[in-house]
Coordinates of C-alpha atoms in Angstrom, one line a residue:
M225 CA 11.7 -258.2 -58.1
K226 CA 13.4 -254.8 -57.5
V227 CA 11.7 -252.0 -55.5
R228 CA 12.9 -248.4 -55.8
G229 CA 13.1 -246.4 -52.6
L230 CA 12.8 -249.5 -50.4
R231 CA 14.3 -247.7 -47.4
W232 CA 11.3 -245.2 -47.5
I233 CA 8.9 -248.1 -47.6
V234 CA 10.5 -249.7 -44.5
L235 CA 10.3 -246.3 -42.8
S236 CA 6.7 -245.8 -43.8
L237 CA 5.8 -249.1 -42.1
I238 CA 7.6 -247.9 -38.9
A239 CA 5.7 -244.6 -39.2
L240 CA 2.4 -246.5 -39.5
V241 CA 3.0 -248.6 -36.4
T242 CA 4.0 -245.5 -34.5
I243 CA 0.6 -244.0 -35.2
I244 CA -0.9 -247.2 -34.0
N245 CA 1.3 -247.0 -30.9
Y246 CA -0.1 -243.7 -29.9
L247 CA -3.7 -244.8 -30.5
D248 CA -3.1 -247.7 -28.2
R249 CA -1.6 -245.6 -25.4
G250 CA -4.5 -243.1 -25.8
T251 CA -7.3 -245.6 -25.4
L252 CA -7.4 -245.4 -21.6
N253 CA -7.0 -241.6 -21.3
Y254 CA -9.8 -240.8 -23.7
M255 CA -12.2 -243.4 -22.3
W256 CA -11.4 -243.3 -18.6
V257 CA -14.0 -240.5 -18.1
A258 CA -16.3 -240.1 -21.1
N259 CA -19.1 -237.7 -20.4
T260 CA -21.7 -236.9 -23.0
K261 CA -24.3 -234.1 -23.2
Q262 CA -27.8 -235.5 -23.4
S263 CA -31.3 -234.0 -23.7
V264 CA -34.8 -235.4 -23.2
A265 CA -38.3 -233.9 -23.8
L266 CA -39.4 -232.0 -20.7
A267 CA -42.9 -233.6 -21.1
D268 CA -41.3 -237.0 -20.4
C269 CA -39.8 -235.9 -17.2
T270 CA -41.1 -235.8 -13.6
F271 CA -39.7 -233.3 -11.1
D272 CA -39.4 -234.6 -7.5
E273 CA -39.4 -231.5 -5.2
Q274 CA -38.3 -233.4 -2.1
A275 CA -35.3 -234.9 -3.9
D276 CA -34.8 -231.8 -6.0
A277 CA -34.2 -234.0 -9.0
W278 CA -35.7 -234.9 -12.4
T279 CA -36.8 -238.4 -13.1
F280 CA -37.4 -240.0 -16.5
E281 CA -37.3 -243.3 -18.4
R282 CA -34.5 -243.7 -21.0
D283 CA -33.2 -246.9 -22.8
G284 CA -35.4 -249.0 -20.5
A285 CA -33.9 -247.6 -17.3
T286 CA -34.9 -244.9 -14.9
E287 CA -32.5 -242.0 -14.7
V288 CA -32.4 -239.4 -11.9
V289 CA -30.7 -236.1 -12.6
P290 CA -30.2 -233.6 -9.8
A291 CA -31.8 -230.2 -10.6
S292 CA -28.4 -228.6 -10.0
E293 CA -26.9 -230.6 -12.9
A294 CA -29.8 -230.0 -15.4
T295 CA -30.9 -227.1 -17.6
V296 CA -34.3 -226.6 -19.1
T297 CA -34.2 -225.1 -22.6
D298 CA -36.9 -224.9 -25.3
G299 CA -39.0 -227.6 -23.7
R300 CA -36.1 -230.0 -23.3
L301 CA -34.1 -231.1 -20.3
E302 CA -30.4 -231.0 -20.9
Y303 CA -27.9 -232.8 -18.7
V304 CA -24.5 -234.5 -18.7
R305 CA -24.4 -238.3 -18.6
Y306 CA -21.3 -239.4 -16.7
G307 CA -19.7 -242.5 -18.1
G308 CA -16.4 -244.2 -19.1
I309 CA -14.3 -247.0 -17.9
A310 CA -13.9 -245.7 -14.3
K311 CA -17.7 -245.5 -13.8
D312 CA -18.5 -248.8 -15.7
L313 CA -16.0 -250.8 -13.6
G314 CA -17.4 -249.2 -10.4
L315 CA -14.1 -247.6 -9.5
V316 CA -15.8 -244.4 -8.4
D317 CA -18.4 -244.2 -5.7
S318 CA -21.5 -242.8 -7.3
S319 CA -23.0 -241.9 -4.0
L320 CA -20.4 -239.3 -3.4
P321 CA -20.6 -235.7 -4.6
R322 CA -19.6 -235.2 -8.2
E323 CA -16.4 -233.3 -7.3
E324 CA -15.3 -236.2 -5.1
Q325 CA -16.0 -238.7 -7.9
Q326 CA -13.9 -236.7 -10.2
R327 CA -11.0 -236.6 -7.6
Q328 CA -11.3 -240.4 -7.3
A329 CA -11.1 -240.9 -11.0
K330 CA -8.1 -238.7 -11.4
D331 CA -6.2 -240.3 -8.5
M332 CA -6.7 -243.8 -9.9
L333 CA -5.8 -242.7 -13.4
A334 CA -2.6 -241.2 -12.0
I335 CA -1.7 -244.5 -10.3
I336 CA -2.3 -246.5 -13.5
T337 CA -0.2 -243.9 -15.5
M338 CA 2.7 -244.1 -13.0
F339 CA 2.8 -247.9 -13.3
F340 CA 2.6 -247.6 -17.1
M341 CA 5.6 -245.1 -17.1
V342 CA 7.7 -247.3 -14.9
A343 CA 7.1 -250.2 -17.3
Y344 CA 7.8 -247.9 -20.2
G345 CA 11.1 -246.8 -18.7
V346 CA 12.2 -250.4 -18.0
S347 CA 11.3 -251.3 -21.6
Q348 CA 13.2 -248.3 -23.0
L349 CA 16.3 -249.6 -21.1
V350 CA 15.8 -253.3 -22.1
S351 CA 14.4 -252.9 -25.6
G352 CA 17.6 -251.3 -27.0
K353 CA 19.6 -254.4 -25.9
V354 CA 16.9 -256.7 -27.2
Y355 CA 16.8 -255.0 -30.6
D356 CA 20.6 -255.0 -30.8
K357 CA 20.5 -258.8 -30.1
I358 CA 17.6 -260.0 -32.3
G359 CA 17.5 -257.2 -34.9
T360 CA 14.9 -254.7 -35.8
R361 CA 12.7 -257.1 -37.9
K362 CA 12.1 -259.4 -34.9
G363 CA 12.3 -256.5 -32.4
F364 CA 9.4 -254.6 -33.9
T365 CA 7.4 -257.8 -34.3
L366 CA 7.8 -258.6 -30.6
S367 CA 6.9 -255.1 -29.5
A368 CA 3.8 -254.8 -31.7
L369 CA 2.5 -258.2 -30.7
L370 CA 3.0 -257.4 -27.0
W371 CA 1.5 -253.9 -26.9
G372 CA -1.3 -254.8 -29.3
G373 CA -2.2 -257.9 -27.4
A374 CA -2.1 -256.0 -24.1
D375 CA -4.5 -253.3 -25.4
A376 CA -6.9 -255.8 -26.8
L377 CA -6.8 -257.9 -23.6
A378 CA -7.6 -254.7 -21.6
S379 CA -11.2 -255.3 -22.8
L380 CA -11.3 -258.1 -20.2
S381 CA -10.6 -255.8 -17.3
T382 CA -12.8 -256.3 -14.3
G383 CA -11.2 -253.8 -11.9
L384 CA -8.3 -251.5 -11.1
K385 CA -5.7 -254.3 -10.6
S386 CA -6.5 -256.1 -13.9
L387 CA -6.6 -252.9 -15.8
T388 CA -3.3 -251.7 -14.3
F389 CA -1.7 -255.1 -15.2
F390 CA -2.7 -254.8 -18.9
R391 CA -1.4 -251.2 -19.0
V392 CA 1.9 -252.4 -17.5
L393 CA 2.1 -254.9 -20.4
L394 CA 1.3 -252.1 -22.8
G395 CA 4.2 -250.0 -21.4
L396 CA 6.6 -252.9 -21.8
G397 CA 5.7 -253.3 -25.4
E398 CA 5.2 -249.6 -26.5
A399 CA 8.7 -248.3 -25.7
G400 CA 10.5 -250.6 -28.2
P401 CA 10.0 -248.5 -31.4
W402 CA 12.0 -245.6 -30.0
P403 CA 15.4 -247.3 -29.7
G404 CA 14.3 -249.6 -32.5
T405 CA 13.7 -246.8 -35.0
T406 CA 17.1 -245.2 -34.3
K407 CA 18.7 -248.6 -35.0
S408 CA 16.6 -249.2 -38.1
N409 CA 17.5 -245.8 -39.5
A410 CA 21.1 -246.4 -38.9
E411 CA 20.8 -249.6 -41.0
W412 CA 18.7 -248.2 -43.8
F413 CA 19.8 -244.7 -44.3
P414 CA 23.1 -242.8 -45.0
Q415 CA 24.2 -240.5 -42.2
K416 CA 23.0 -237.4 -43.9
E417 CA 19.4 -238.7 -44.2
R418 CA 19.1 -240.2 -40.7
A419 CA 17.8 -237.0 -39.0
L420 CA 15.1 -236.7 -41.7
A421 CA 14.2 -240.3 -41.2
Q422 CA 14.0 -239.8 -37.5
G423 CA 11.9 -236.7 -38.0
I424 CA 9.4 -238.7 -40.1
F425 CA 9.2 -241.1 -37.2
G426 CA 8.6 -238.3 -34.7
G427 CA 6.0 -236.8 -37.1
A428 CA 4.2 -240.1 -37.0
A429 CA 4.1 -240.0 -33.2
S430 CA 2.5 -236.5 -33.5
M431 CA 0.1 -237.7 -36.1
G432 CA -1.0 -240.5 -33.7
S433 CA -1.7 -237.8 -31.1
I434 CA -3.8 -235.9 -33.7
V435 CA -5.8 -239.0 -34.7
A436 CA -6.4 -240.3 -31.1
P437 CA -8.8 -237.7 -29.8
I438 CA -10.9 -238.1 -33.0
L439 CA -10.9 -241.9 -33.6
I440 CA -11.1 -243.3 -30.0
P441 CA -14.1 -241.3 -28.8
A442 CA -15.9 -242.1 -32.1
L443 CA -15.3 -245.9 -31.5
F444 CA -16.3 -245.5 -27.9
L445 CA -19.6 -243.8 -28.7
A446 CA -20.4 -246.4 -31.4
F447 CA -19.3 -249.6 -29.7
G448 CA -18.3 -249.0 -26.1
W449 CA -14.9 -249.2 -24.4
R450 CA -14.4 -253.0 -24.5
V451 CA -14.8 -253.2 -28.3
T452 CA -12.6 -250.1 -28.7
F453 CA -9.8 -251.8 -26.9
V454 CA -10.0 -254.8 -29.1
V455 CA -10.2 -252.9 -32.4
V456 CA -7.3 -250.6 -31.6
G457 CA -5.2 -253.4 -30.1
M458 CA -5.7 -255.6 -33.2
L459 CA -4.3 -252.8 -35.4
G460 CA -0.7 -253.5 -34.1
I461 CA -1.1 -257.2 -34.5
V462 CA -2.3 -257.0 -38.1
W463 CA 0.5 -254.6 -38.9
V464 CA 3.0 -257.4 -38.2
L465 CA 2.0 -259.2 -41.4
P466 CA 3.2 -256.6 -44.0
W467 CA 6.2 -255.8 -41.8
L468 CA 7.5 -259.4 -41.9
F469 CA 6.7 -259.6 -45.6
I470 CA 8.5 -256.5 -46.7
N471 CA 11.4 -256.1 -44.2
K472 CA 13.0 -259.5 -45.0
K473 CA 16.6 -258.5 -44.6
G474 CA 18.8 -255.4 -44.1
P475 CA 19.9 -253.3 -47.1
K476 CA 23.1 -255.3 -47.6
E477 CA 21.2 -258.6 -48.3
H478 CA 17.7 -257.6 -49.2
A479 CA 16.7 -259.2 -52.5
W480 CA 14.3 -256.4 -53.5
I481 CA 16.7 -253.4 -53.1
T482 CA 18.3 -252.0 -56.2
D483 CA 22.0 -251.9 -56.6
R484 CA 22.0 -248.2 -56.8
E485 CA 20.0 -247.7 -53.6
R486 CA 22.2 -250.3 -51.8
E487 CA 25.4 -248.4 -52.8
Y488 CA 23.8 -245.1 -51.9
I489 CA 23.0 -246.3 -48.4
L490 CA 26.2 -248.1 -47.6
S491 CA 28.5 -245.5 -49.1
G492 CA 27.0 -242.9 -46.8
Q493 CA 27.5 -244.9 -43.6
P494 CA 31.0 -244.2 -42.1
E495 CA 30.5 -247.1 -39.7
C496 CA 30.6 -249.5 -42.6
K497 CA 34.3 -249.0 -42.8
V498 CA 34.7 -251.3 -39.9
S499 CA 33.0 -254.3 -38.3
C500 CA 29.7 -253.4 -36.7
D501 CA 29.0 -256.6 -35.0
T502 CA 30.4 -255.9 -31.5
A503 CA 27.9 -255.1 -28.8
K504 CA 28.6 -252.9 -25.8
S505 CA 27.5 -253.4 -22.2
W506 CA 25.6 -250.6 -20.4
G507 CA 28.8 -250.1 -18.3
Q508 CA 30.9 -249.5 -21.4
L509 CA 28.3 -247.1 -22.8
L510 CA 28.1 -245.2 -19.5
G511 CA 31.9 -245.0 -19.4
E512 CA 32.0 -242.9 -22.6
K513 CA 31.5 -239.2 -22.0
K514 CA 29.9 -238.4 -25.3
N515 CA 27.0 -240.7 -24.6
Y516 CA 25.8 -238.5 -21.8
A517 CA 24.8 -235.9 -24.4
V518 CA 22.0 -238.4 -25.4
I519 CA 21.3 -239.6 -21.8
L520 CA 21.1 -236.3 -20.0
G521 CA 19.8 -234.4 -23.1
R522 CA 16.8 -236.6 -23.1
F523 CA 16.4 -236.6 -19.3
F524 CA 15.9 -232.8 -19.4
L525 CA 14.0 -232.4 -22.8
D526 CA 11.6 -235.3 -22.9
P527 CA 9.5 -234.1 -19.9
I528 CA 8.3 -231.2 -22.0
W529 CA 6.5 -233.6 -24.4
W530 CA 4.9 -235.6 -21.6
M531 CA 3.9 -232.4 -19.7
F532 CA 1.5 -231.5 -22.5
V533 CA 0.4 -235.1 -23.3
T534 CA -0.5 -235.6 -19.7
W535 CA -1.7 -232.2 -18.4
L536 CA -3.1 -230.4 -21.5
P537 CA -6.8 -231.4 -20.9
I538 CA -6.6 -230.4 -17.2
Y539 CA -4.9 -227.1 -18.1
L540 CA -7.7 -226.2 -20.6
I541 CA -10.4 -227.1 -18.1
E542 CA -8.9 -225.2 -15.1
V543 CA -7.7 -222.1 -16.9
F544 CA -10.3 -221.7 -19.7
Q545 CA -13.2 -223.8 -18.4
L546 CA -13.5 -225.9 -21.6
D547 CA -15.8 -228.9 -21.7
I548 CA -14.8 -232.3 -23.1
K549 CA -16.2 -231.6 -26.6
Q550 CA -14.3 -228.3 -26.8
I551 CA -11.1 -230.0 -25.6
A552 CA -11.4 -232.6 -28.3
M553 CA -11.8 -229.9 -30.9
S554 CA -8.7 -228.0 -29.7
A555 CA -6.3 -230.6 -28.1
W556 CA -5.0 -231.8 -31.5
V557 CA -3.7 -228.4 -32.5
P558 CA -0.3 -228.5 -30.6
Y559 CA 0.5 -231.9 -32.3
V560 CA 0.2 -230.4 -35.8
G561 CA 3.1 -228.1 -34.8
A562 CA 4.9 -231.2 -33.4
A563 CA 4.5 -233.1 -36.7
I564 CA 5.8 -230.2 -38.7
G565 CA 8.7 -229.6 -36.3
S566 CA 9.7 -233.2 -36.3
I567 CA 10.1 -233.5 -40.1
A568 CA 11.5 -230.0 -40.4
G569 CA 14.2 -230.6 -37.8
G570 CA 15.4 -233.7 -39.6
W571 CA 15.2 -232.0 -43.0
F572 CA 17.1 -228.9 -41.8
S573 CA 20.2 -230.8 -40.4
G574 CA 20.2 -233.0 -43.4
L575 CA 20.2 -230.0 -45.7
L576 CA 23.2 -228.5 -43.9
I577 CA 25.1 -231.7 -44.2
S578 CA 24.3 -232.0 -47.9
R579 CA 25.7 -228.4 -48.3
G580 CA 29.0 -229.4 -46.9
K581 CA 28.5 -228.6 -43.2
S582 CA 29.8 -231.0 -40.7
V583 CA 27.5 -233.3 -38.7
N584 CA 28.6 -231.5 -35.6
F585 CA 27.6 -228.1 -37.0
A586 CA 24.3 -229.4 -38.5
R587 CA 23.1 -231.2 -35.4
K588 CA 23.9 -228.3 -33.0
V589 CA 22.6 -225.5 -35.1
A590 CA 19.3 -227.5 -35.5
M591 CA 19.0 -227.9 -31.8
I592 CA 19.6 -224.2 -31.2
V593 CA 17.0 -223.2 -33.8
G594 CA 14.4 -225.5 -32.3
S595 CA 15.1 -224.1 -28.8
C596 CA 14.4 -220.6 -30.2
F597 CA 10.8 -221.7 -30.7
I598 CA 10.3 -223.5 -27.4
I599 CA 11.3 -220.8 -24.9
P600 CA 9.3 -217.8 -26.4
G601 CA 6.4 -220.2 -26.9
M602 CA 6.4 -221.1 -23.2
V603 CA 6.4 -217.4 -22.3
L604 CA 3.5 -216.5 -24.6
A605 CA 1.5 -219.6 -23.6
A606 CA 1.8 -218.6 -19.9
K607 CA 0.4 -215.2 -20.8
A608 CA -2.4 -216.5 -23.1
T609 CA -5.8 -214.9 -22.7
S610 CA -7.7 -217.5 -24.7
A611 CA -7.7 -221.2 -25.2
M612 CA -7.0 -220.7 -29.0
M613 CA -3.9 -218.5 -28.3
A614 CA -2.7 -221.1 -25.7
V615 CA -2.9 -224.1 -28.1
V616 CA -1.4 -222.2 -31.0
M617 CA 1.6 -221.3 -28.7
M618 CA 1.8 -224.9 -27.7
A619 CA 2.0 -225.8 -31.4
F620 CA 5.2 -223.7 -31.5
I621 CA 6.5 -225.2 -28.3
L622 CA 6.0 -228.8 -29.4
G623 CA 7.2 -228.0 -33.0
G624 CA 10.4 -226.6 -31.5
Y625 CA 10.6 -229.6 -29.2
Q626 CA 10.4 -232.1 -32.0
F627 CA 12.9 -230.0 -34.1
V628 CA 15.4 -230.5 -31.2
M629 CA 14.5 -234.0 -30.3
T630 CA 14.8 -235.4 -33.8
N631 CA 18.5 -234.4 -33.7
I632 CA 19.1 -235.6 -30.2
Q633 CA 17.7 -239.1 -31.0
T634 CA 19.9 -239.2 -34.1
L635 CA 23.0 -238.7 -31.9
A636 CA 22.9 -242.4 -30.9
S637 CA 23.7 -243.4 -34.4
D638 CA 26.3 -240.6 -34.7
F639 CA 28.2 -241.8 -31.6
Q640 CA 27.8 -245.6 -31.9
T641 CA 27.7 -248.3 -34.5
G642 CA 25.9 -251.6 -35.1
K643 CA 24.7 -253.4 -32.0
A644 CA 25.5 -250.5 -29.7
V645 CA 23.1 -248.0 -31.3
G646 CA 19.9 -249.5 -29.9
S647 CA 21.5 -249.9 -26.5
L648 CA 22.5 -246.2 -26.3
A649 CA 19.1 -245.2 -27.6
G650 CA 17.5 -247.4 -24.9
L651 CA 19.6 -245.7 -22.2
G652 CA 18.5 -242.3 -23.4
G653 CA 14.9 -243.5 -23.4
A654 CA 15.1 -244.7 -19.8
A655 CA 16.6 -241.4 -18.7
A656 CA 13.8 -239.6 -20.5
V657 CA 11.2 -241.6 -18.6
L658 CA 13.0 -240.9 -15.3
G659 CA 12.9 -237.2 -16.1
T660 CA 9.2 -237.5 -17.0
I661 CA 8.3 -239.2 -13.7
V662 CA 10.1 -236.4 -11.8
S663 CA 8.1 -233.7 -13.6
T664 CA 4.9 -235.6 -13.3
L665 CA 5.3 -235.6 -9.5
L666 CA 6.2 -231.9 -9.4
I667 CA 3.5 -230.4 -11.6
P668 CA 0.5 -231.1 -9.3
H669 CA 2.3 -229.2 -6.6
L670 CA 3.3 -226.4 -8.9
T671 CA -0.3 -225.9 -10.1
Q672 CA -2.3 -226.7 -7.0
S673 CA -3.4 -223.0 -6.6
G674 CA -4.8 -223.0 -10.1
N675 CA -2.0 -220.8 -11.4
W676 CA -0.2 -222.6 -14.2
T677 CA 2.7 -220.0 -14.7
S678 CA 5.1 -222.3 -12.9
F679 CA 4.2 -225.1 -15.3
F680 CA 5.6 -223.0 -18.2
V681 CA 8.6 -221.8 -16.2
L682 CA 9.6 -225.4 -15.6
G683 CA 9.2 -226.2 -19.3
A684 CA 11.3 -223.2 -20.4
A685 CA 14.0 -224.0 -17.8
L686 CA 14.5 -227.5 -19.1
V687 CA 15.6 -226.3 -22.6
P688 CA 18.9 -224.6 -21.6
L689 CA 19.7 -227.5 -19.2
C690 CA 19.3 -229.9 -22.2
L691 CA 21.5 -227.8 -24.4
I692 CA 24.2 -227.4 -21.8
C693 CA 24.5 -231.2 -21.4
I694 CA 24.7 -231.7 -25.1
F695 CA 27.4 -229.1 -25.6
L696 CA 29.3 -230.1 -22.5
F697 CA 29.3 -233.8 -22.9
G698 CA 28.9 -234.3 -26.7
G699 CA 31.9 -232.3 -27.7
K700 CA 32.5 -232.6 -31.4
I701 CA 29.6 -234.7 -32.8
E702 CA 31.1 -237.3 -35.1
Q703 CA 30.9 -241.0 -35.3
V704 CA 33.5 -242.8 -33.2
I705 CA 35.1 -245.4 -35.5
R706 CA 37.2 -248.1 -33.9
K707 CA 39.2 -250.4 -36.1

């Protein structure tokens, strides 16, 4: 059996598991505090003047709602039911004022997130070496089973420690696809198509961020958080079956690939002129100046993505006073821009190469073009007078970010060959996590007065720092071939 376009089928499977990856990491964030608006007939309520609260029976239990948190409209009592993982596990003290409960929930979520990020960073560093050693077929299988199992097992959480433990396991598994995809694209695509392939991967990450705020709350409302963890976690485990069935071998040896596609892929890979089997240690990679274009470039640019992933809901609440439903309706908008920018960035540099431009010219011009969207977007978002204007500007910011990032991630396969590609991508991923942790610690201090201008100033400043590192260390971007 011969399959035309087999490289795109392999990439489609990676795109699918990347969407699942973002669903898994979003489970906790969207279910940690899950408040829902409720209403009950006023005739079924009793008002206690001494307690200044409304009392009524609902779902076989007595509910007490303070008068300050209820609204009477058209003969019905409207109120907000506070729920979610933090409340269900008793991690917040319900006897405290509502503002103090919210502070407790945010503090604990920050702690869990920091442990997740540390594990994610370690995994970025290690996963590249693992993928280089065992190959992308086994590497993706290991990652998906680890993070899918960790998310499903989070349904068994009984407190902060157990939940944090499962999120650490999730972080260890989830980082693998980033160096893994870079390596897989280097194997399955000619050099001129790699940025596009990387862009499709980045677009899938953005698509996961679009789907998460829609699917996860729906599952939570229908089945609760424990079942949601199991359902979403099992998606990654089930994905392993078609992955192992289709991705049997690389393009050189795969029985399903056509001779024409094999020749097209291999003839467009300059590294195939030499042996690609030699691995490199981290020390060897750190000793090569060019590699710092990837490492430092990602250190400065990646925090922009996580700034919005982590802080977008809080920004919309503090600046525009949006409720949870309004946030869910608008928080997906920036990621549409990210998906477009990711694919466009890869397509653009590939187009330049196909028209005879050098890889060096194509990659650098693409990065400059993307940056021209990020910086003005930061300025306009900082001056936004409405939530709609803010999220639209953020779509330009994240679109430009992905336009640049797609080409930075491709540098690993431009600079290295074979078993060194995943290792360099892993070093870049670890540097990205380090930069993200630094920015995560800075932002609460920059925005403590409720003024978020410094947030956008920081984001804008990271862009030229990234470009300086790429131009300073990267030199002429071309694959280093050693005979």
